[in-house]
Short mmCIF file of C-alpha atoms in Angstrom, two decimals:
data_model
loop_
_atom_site.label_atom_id
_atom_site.label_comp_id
_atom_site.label_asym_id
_atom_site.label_seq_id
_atom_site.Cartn_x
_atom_site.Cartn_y
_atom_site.Cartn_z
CA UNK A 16 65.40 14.98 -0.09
CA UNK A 17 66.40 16.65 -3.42
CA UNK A 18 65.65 15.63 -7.01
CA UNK A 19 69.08 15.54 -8.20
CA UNK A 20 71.17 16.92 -11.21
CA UNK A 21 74.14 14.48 -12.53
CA UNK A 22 76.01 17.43 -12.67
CA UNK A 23 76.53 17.65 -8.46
CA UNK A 24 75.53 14.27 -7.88
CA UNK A 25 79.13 12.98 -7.70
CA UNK A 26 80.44 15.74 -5.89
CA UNK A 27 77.77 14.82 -3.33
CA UNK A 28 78.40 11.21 -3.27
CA UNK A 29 82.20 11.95 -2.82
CA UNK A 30 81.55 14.31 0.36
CA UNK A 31 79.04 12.24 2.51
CA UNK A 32 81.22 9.06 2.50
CA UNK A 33 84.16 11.12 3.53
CA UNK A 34 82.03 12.51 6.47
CA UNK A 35 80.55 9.27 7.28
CA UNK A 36 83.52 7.70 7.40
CA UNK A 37 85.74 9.96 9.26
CA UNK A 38 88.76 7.92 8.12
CA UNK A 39 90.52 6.36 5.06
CA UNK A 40 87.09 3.96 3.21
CA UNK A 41 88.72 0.31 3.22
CA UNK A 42 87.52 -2.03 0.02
CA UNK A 43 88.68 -5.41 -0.44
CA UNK A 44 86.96 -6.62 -3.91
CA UNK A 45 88.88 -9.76 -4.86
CA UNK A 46 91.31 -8.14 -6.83
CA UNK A 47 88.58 -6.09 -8.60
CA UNK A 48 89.09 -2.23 -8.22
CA UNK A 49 87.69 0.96 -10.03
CA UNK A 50 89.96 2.06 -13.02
CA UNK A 51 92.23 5.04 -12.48
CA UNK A 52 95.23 6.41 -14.18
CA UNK A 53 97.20 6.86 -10.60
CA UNK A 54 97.09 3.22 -9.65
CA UNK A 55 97.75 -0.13 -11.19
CA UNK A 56 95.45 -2.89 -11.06
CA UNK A 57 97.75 -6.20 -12.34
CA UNK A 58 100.05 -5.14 -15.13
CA UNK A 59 98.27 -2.40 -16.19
CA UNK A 60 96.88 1.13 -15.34
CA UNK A 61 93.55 0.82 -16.63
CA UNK A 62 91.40 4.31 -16.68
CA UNK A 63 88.76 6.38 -18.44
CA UNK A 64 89.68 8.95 -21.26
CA UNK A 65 89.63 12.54 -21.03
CA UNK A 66 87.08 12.66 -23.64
CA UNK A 67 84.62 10.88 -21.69
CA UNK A 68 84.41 8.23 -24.75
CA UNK A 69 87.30 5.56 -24.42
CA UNK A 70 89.11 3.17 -21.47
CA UNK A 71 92.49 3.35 -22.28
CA UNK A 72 95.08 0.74 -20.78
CA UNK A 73 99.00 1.12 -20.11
CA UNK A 74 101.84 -0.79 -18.22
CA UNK A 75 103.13 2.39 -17.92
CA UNK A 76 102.14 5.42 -15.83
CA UNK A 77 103.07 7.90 -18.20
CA UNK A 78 101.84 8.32 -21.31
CA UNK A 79 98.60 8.12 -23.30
CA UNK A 80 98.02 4.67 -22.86
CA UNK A 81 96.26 2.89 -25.96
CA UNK A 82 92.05 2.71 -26.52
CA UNK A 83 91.09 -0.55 -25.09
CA UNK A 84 87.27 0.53 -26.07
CA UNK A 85 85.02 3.40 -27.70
CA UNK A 86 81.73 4.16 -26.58
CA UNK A 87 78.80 3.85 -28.70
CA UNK A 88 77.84 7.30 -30.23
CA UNK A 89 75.64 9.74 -28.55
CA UNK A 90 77.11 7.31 -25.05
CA UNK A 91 79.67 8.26 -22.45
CA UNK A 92 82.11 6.33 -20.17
CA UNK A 93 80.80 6.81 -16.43
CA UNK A 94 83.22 4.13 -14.62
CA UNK A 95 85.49 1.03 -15.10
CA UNK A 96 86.20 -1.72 -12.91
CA UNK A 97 88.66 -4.74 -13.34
CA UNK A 98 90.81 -7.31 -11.66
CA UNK A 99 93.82 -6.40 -14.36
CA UNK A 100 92.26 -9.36 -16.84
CA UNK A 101 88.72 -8.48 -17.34
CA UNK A 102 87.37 -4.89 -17.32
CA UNK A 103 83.78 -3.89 -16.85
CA UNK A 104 82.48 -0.40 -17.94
CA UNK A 105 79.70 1.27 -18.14
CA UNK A 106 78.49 3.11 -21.01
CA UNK A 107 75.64 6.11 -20.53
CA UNK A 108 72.95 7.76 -22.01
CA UNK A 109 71.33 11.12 -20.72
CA UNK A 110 67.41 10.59 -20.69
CA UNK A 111 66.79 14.30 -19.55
CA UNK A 112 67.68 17.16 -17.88
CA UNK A 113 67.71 16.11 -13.97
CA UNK A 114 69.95 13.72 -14.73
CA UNK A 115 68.43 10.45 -15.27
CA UNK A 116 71.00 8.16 -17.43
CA UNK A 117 69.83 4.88 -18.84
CA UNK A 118 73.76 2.46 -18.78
CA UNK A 119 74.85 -0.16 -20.58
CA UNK A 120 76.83 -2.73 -19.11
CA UNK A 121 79.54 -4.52 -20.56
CA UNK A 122 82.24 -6.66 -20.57
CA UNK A 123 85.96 -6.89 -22.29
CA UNK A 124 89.48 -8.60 -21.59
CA UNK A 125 92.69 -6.46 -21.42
CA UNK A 126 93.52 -8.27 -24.00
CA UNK A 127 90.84 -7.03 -26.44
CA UNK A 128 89.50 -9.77 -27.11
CA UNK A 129 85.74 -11.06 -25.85
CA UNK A 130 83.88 -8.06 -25.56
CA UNK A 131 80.28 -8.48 -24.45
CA UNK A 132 77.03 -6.44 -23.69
CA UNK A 133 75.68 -7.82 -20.24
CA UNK A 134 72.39 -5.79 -19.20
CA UNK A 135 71.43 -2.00 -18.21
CA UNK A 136 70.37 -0.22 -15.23
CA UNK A 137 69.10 3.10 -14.59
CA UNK A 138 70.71 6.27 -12.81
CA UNK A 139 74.28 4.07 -12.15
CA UNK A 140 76.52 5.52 -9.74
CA UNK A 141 79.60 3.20 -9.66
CA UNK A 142 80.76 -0.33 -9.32
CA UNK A 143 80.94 -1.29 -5.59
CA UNK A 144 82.15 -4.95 -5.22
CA UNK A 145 82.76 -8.42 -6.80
CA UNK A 146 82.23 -11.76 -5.44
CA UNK A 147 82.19 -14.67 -7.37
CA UNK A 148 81.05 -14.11 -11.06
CA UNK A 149 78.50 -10.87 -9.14
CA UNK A 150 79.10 -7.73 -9.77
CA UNK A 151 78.04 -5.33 -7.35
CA UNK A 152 77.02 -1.24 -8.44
CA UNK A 153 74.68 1.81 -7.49
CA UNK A 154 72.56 3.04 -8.66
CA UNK A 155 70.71 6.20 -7.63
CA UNK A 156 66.01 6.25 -7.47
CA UNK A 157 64.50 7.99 -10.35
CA UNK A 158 63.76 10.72 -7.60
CA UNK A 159 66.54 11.46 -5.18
CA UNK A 160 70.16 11.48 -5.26
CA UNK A 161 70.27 11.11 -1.86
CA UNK A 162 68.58 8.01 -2.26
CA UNK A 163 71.09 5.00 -3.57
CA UNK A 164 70.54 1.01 -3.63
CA UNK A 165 72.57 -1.47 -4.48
CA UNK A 166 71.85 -3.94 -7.31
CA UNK A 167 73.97 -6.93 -8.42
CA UNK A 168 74.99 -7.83 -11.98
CA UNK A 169 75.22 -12.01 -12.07
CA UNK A 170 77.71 -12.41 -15.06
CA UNK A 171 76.86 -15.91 -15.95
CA UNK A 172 72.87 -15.64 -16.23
CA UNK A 173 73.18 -11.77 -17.26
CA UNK A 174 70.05 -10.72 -14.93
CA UNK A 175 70.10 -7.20 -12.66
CA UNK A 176 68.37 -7.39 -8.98
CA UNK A 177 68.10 -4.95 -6.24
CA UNK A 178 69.88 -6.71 -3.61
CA UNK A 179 69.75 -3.83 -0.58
CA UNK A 180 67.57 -0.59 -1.07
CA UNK A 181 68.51 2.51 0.81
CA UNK A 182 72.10 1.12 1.48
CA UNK A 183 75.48 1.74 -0.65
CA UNK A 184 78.09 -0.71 -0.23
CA UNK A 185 81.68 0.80 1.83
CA UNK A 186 83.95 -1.88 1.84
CA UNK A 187 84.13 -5.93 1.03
CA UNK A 188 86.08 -8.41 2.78
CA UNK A 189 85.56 -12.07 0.62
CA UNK A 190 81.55 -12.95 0.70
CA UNK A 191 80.75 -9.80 3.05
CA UNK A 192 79.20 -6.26 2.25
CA UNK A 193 79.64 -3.20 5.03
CA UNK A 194 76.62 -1.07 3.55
CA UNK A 195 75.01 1.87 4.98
CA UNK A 196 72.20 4.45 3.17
CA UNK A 197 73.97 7.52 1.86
CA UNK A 198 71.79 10.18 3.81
CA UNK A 199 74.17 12.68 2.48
CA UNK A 200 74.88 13.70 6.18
CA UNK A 201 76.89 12.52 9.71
CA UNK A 202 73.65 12.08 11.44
CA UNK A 203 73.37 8.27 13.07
CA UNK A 204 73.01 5.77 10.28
CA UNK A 205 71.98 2.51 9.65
CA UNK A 206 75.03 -0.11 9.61
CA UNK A 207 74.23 -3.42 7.37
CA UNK A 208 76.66 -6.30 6.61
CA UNK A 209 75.26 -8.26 3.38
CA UNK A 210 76.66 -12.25 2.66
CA UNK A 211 76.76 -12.44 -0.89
CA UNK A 212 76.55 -16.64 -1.16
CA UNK A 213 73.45 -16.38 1.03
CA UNK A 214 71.93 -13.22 0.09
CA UNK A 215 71.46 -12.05 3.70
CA UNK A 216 71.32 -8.55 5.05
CA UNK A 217 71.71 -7.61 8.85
CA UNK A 218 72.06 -4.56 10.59
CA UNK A 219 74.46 -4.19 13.14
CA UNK A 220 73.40 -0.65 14.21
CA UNK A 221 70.59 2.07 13.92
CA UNK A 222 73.28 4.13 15.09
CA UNK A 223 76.73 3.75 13.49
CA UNK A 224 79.27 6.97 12.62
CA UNK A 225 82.21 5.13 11.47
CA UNK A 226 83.41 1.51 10.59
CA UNK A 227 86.86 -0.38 9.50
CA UNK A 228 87.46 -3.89 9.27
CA UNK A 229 90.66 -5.13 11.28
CA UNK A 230 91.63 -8.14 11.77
CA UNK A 231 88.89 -9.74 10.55
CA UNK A 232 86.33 -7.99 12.39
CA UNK A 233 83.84 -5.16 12.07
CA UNK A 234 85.04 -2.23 14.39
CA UNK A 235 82.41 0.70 14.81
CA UNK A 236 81.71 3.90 16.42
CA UNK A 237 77.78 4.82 17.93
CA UNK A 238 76.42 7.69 18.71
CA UNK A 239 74.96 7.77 21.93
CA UNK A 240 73.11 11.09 21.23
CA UNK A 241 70.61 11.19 18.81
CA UNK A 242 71.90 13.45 16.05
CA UNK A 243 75.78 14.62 14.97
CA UNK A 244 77.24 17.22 17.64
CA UNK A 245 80.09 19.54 17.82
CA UNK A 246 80.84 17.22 20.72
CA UNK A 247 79.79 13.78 20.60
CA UNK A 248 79.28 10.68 23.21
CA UNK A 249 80.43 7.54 21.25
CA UNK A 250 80.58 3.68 22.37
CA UNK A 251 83.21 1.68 20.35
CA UNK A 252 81.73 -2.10 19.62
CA UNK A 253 83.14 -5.03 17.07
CA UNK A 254 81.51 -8.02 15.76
CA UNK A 255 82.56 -10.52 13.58
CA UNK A 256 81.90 -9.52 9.51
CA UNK A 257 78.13 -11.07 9.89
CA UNK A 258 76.95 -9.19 12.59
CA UNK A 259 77.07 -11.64 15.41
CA UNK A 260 79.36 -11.54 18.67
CA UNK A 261 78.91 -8.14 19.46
CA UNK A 262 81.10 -7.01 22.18
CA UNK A 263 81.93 -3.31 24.02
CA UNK A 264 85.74 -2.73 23.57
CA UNK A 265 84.79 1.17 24.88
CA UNK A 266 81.67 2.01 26.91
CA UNK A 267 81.80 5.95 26.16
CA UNK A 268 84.39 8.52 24.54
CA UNK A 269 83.41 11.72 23.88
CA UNK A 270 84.80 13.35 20.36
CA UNK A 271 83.73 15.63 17.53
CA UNK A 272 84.53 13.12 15.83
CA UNK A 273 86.59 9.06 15.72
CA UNK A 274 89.05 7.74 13.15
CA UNK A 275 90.93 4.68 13.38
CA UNK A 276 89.72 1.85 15.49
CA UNK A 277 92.59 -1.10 16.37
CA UNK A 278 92.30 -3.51 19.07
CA UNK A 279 94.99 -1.84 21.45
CA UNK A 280 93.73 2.04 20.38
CA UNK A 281 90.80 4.47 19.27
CA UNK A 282 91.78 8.02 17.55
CA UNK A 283 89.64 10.55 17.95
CA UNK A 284 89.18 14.33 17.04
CA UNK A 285 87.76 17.08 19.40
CA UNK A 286 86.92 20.66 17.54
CA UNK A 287 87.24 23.54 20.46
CA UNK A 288 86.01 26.93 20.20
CA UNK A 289 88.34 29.67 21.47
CA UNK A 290 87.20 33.34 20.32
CA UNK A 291 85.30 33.23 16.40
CA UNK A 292 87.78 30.68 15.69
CA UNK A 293 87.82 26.77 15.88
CA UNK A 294 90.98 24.63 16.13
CA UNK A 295 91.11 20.59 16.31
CA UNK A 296 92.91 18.68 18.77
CA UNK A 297 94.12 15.00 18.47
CA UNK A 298 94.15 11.78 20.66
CA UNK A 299 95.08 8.51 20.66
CA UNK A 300 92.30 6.60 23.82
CA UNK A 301 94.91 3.77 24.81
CA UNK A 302 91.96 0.55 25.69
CA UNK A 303 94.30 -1.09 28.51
CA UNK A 304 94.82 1.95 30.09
CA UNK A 305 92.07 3.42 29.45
CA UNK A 306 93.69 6.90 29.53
CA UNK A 307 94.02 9.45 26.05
CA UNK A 308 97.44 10.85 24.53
CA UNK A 309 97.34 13.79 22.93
CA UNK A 310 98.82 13.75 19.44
CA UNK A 311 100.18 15.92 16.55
CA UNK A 312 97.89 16.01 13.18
CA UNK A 313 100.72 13.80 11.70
CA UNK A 314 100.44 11.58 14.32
CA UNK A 315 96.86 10.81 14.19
CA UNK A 316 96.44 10.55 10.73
CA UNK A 317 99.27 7.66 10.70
#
């Protein structure tokens, strides 16, 4: 691992979860969502200035939108977060030249009115989740960017604990976390589902490439080589959102690469060689059949 530089740490951040992933990241936060001028979050689009120093707030999409708050001199705005009636932000300082940030946590209604300071943290990344009065963020180590736990804000006693080290949250559905570490790679990772009333972390898988929550379950893709592969050997499992009642929906596909799961169907990508150039093909592995259609790039990514 790297010592990091704030400068590529996003950028980095960004990439590996896309790769990870292989398919569209799914976040259910009770209502709560990160602040951006594309998308509206209640009656309002509720985003970061360009100046790095205000949250601005609109009904409409076009437009300026009006200062809902001003950071605190020598302070920048590093991320928003808000269920369209209270926002939390985060306000930071640079402590030196690799990166290190000391951020200030706070609190305000869309309305202006009740603004509050609620506690710091070191090297935050972005907000991940909220359950319940807890807010949920990383937060990168003092030594690695690579390296990102999660820590939870409780808004009613104001205190900051490391609830899951080497593990980023990737989607919520009601009290459960889908974490895995950011290695900043495709190789095998841990899988981890935290239950934020009992404070419980499990892991589901050493082994995981790709999850998605459907129906109410976990769906997820494991290698069964050891390391990421032009072509891959992958078993498709599900369990219910705490880990338990794991079950085999396919014993082995092989794939560069898998993207959506369903009940009735797994998508997967293969990447084929012909000459110095590479081209990707498409399929759609029907589970009652147990027999692949090919499909168009529009098709698959449906």
């Amino acid at each position: 691992m790297k010592k990091y530089g704030l400068h590529i740490f996003v950028v980095v951040l960004f990439v590996s979860l896309i790769l990870k992933l292989g398919a569209p990241i799914q976040v259910w936060a009770a209502g709560f969502e990160n602040g951006s001028r594309e998308k509206k979050i209640g009656s309002y689009y509720i985003w970061i200035g360009s100046d790095s120093q205000t949250i601005r707030i609109s009904k409409s999409k076009k437009g300026k939108g009006t200062v809902l708050v001003k950071a605190a001199k020598g302070r920048q705005m590093r991320n928003c977060f808000s269920d369209g009636k209270t926002v939390y932000y985060v306000e930071s300082k640079s402590m030196d030249d690799e990166g290190h940030t000391v951020d200030y946590i706070y609190q305000i209604r869309t309305n202006k009115k009740g603004k509050k300071y609620l506690n710091k943290v070191r090297n935050f990344s972005v907000f991940a989740a909220w359950y319940k009065g807890k807010v949920y963020m990383s937060c990168c180590s003092d030594e690695f960017w690579d390296l990102v736990h999660t820590y939870c804000l409780d808004t009613k006693t104001n205190k900051v604990r490391c609830v899951m080290k080497d593990a980023e949250v990737w989607m919520q559905q009601g009290k459960y976390l889908i974490a895995s570490p950011n290695s900043g790679d495709v190789s095998p990772l841990d899988l981890y589902t935290y239950n934020c009333v009992s404070g419980k972390r499990v892991r589901i898988t050493r082994k995981n490439h790709t999850v998605q929550i459907v129906g109410g379950k976990l769906y997820y893709a494991e290698y069964l080589n050891d390391s990421y592969e032009i072509m891959n050997t992958f078993r498709i499992r599900s369990c219910n959102l705490s880990g338990t009642g794991k079950k085999t929906i396919v014993k082995s596909i092989q794939a560069t690469s898998i993207g959506k799961m369903t009940s009735k169907y797994v998508y997967y990508k293969i990447i084929r060689e012909w000459g110095n150039s590479y081209y990707d093909d498409y399929y759609r592995y029907v589970i009652k059949t147990k027999k692949s259609q090919s499909l168009t790039a529009s098709q698959y990514r449906e």
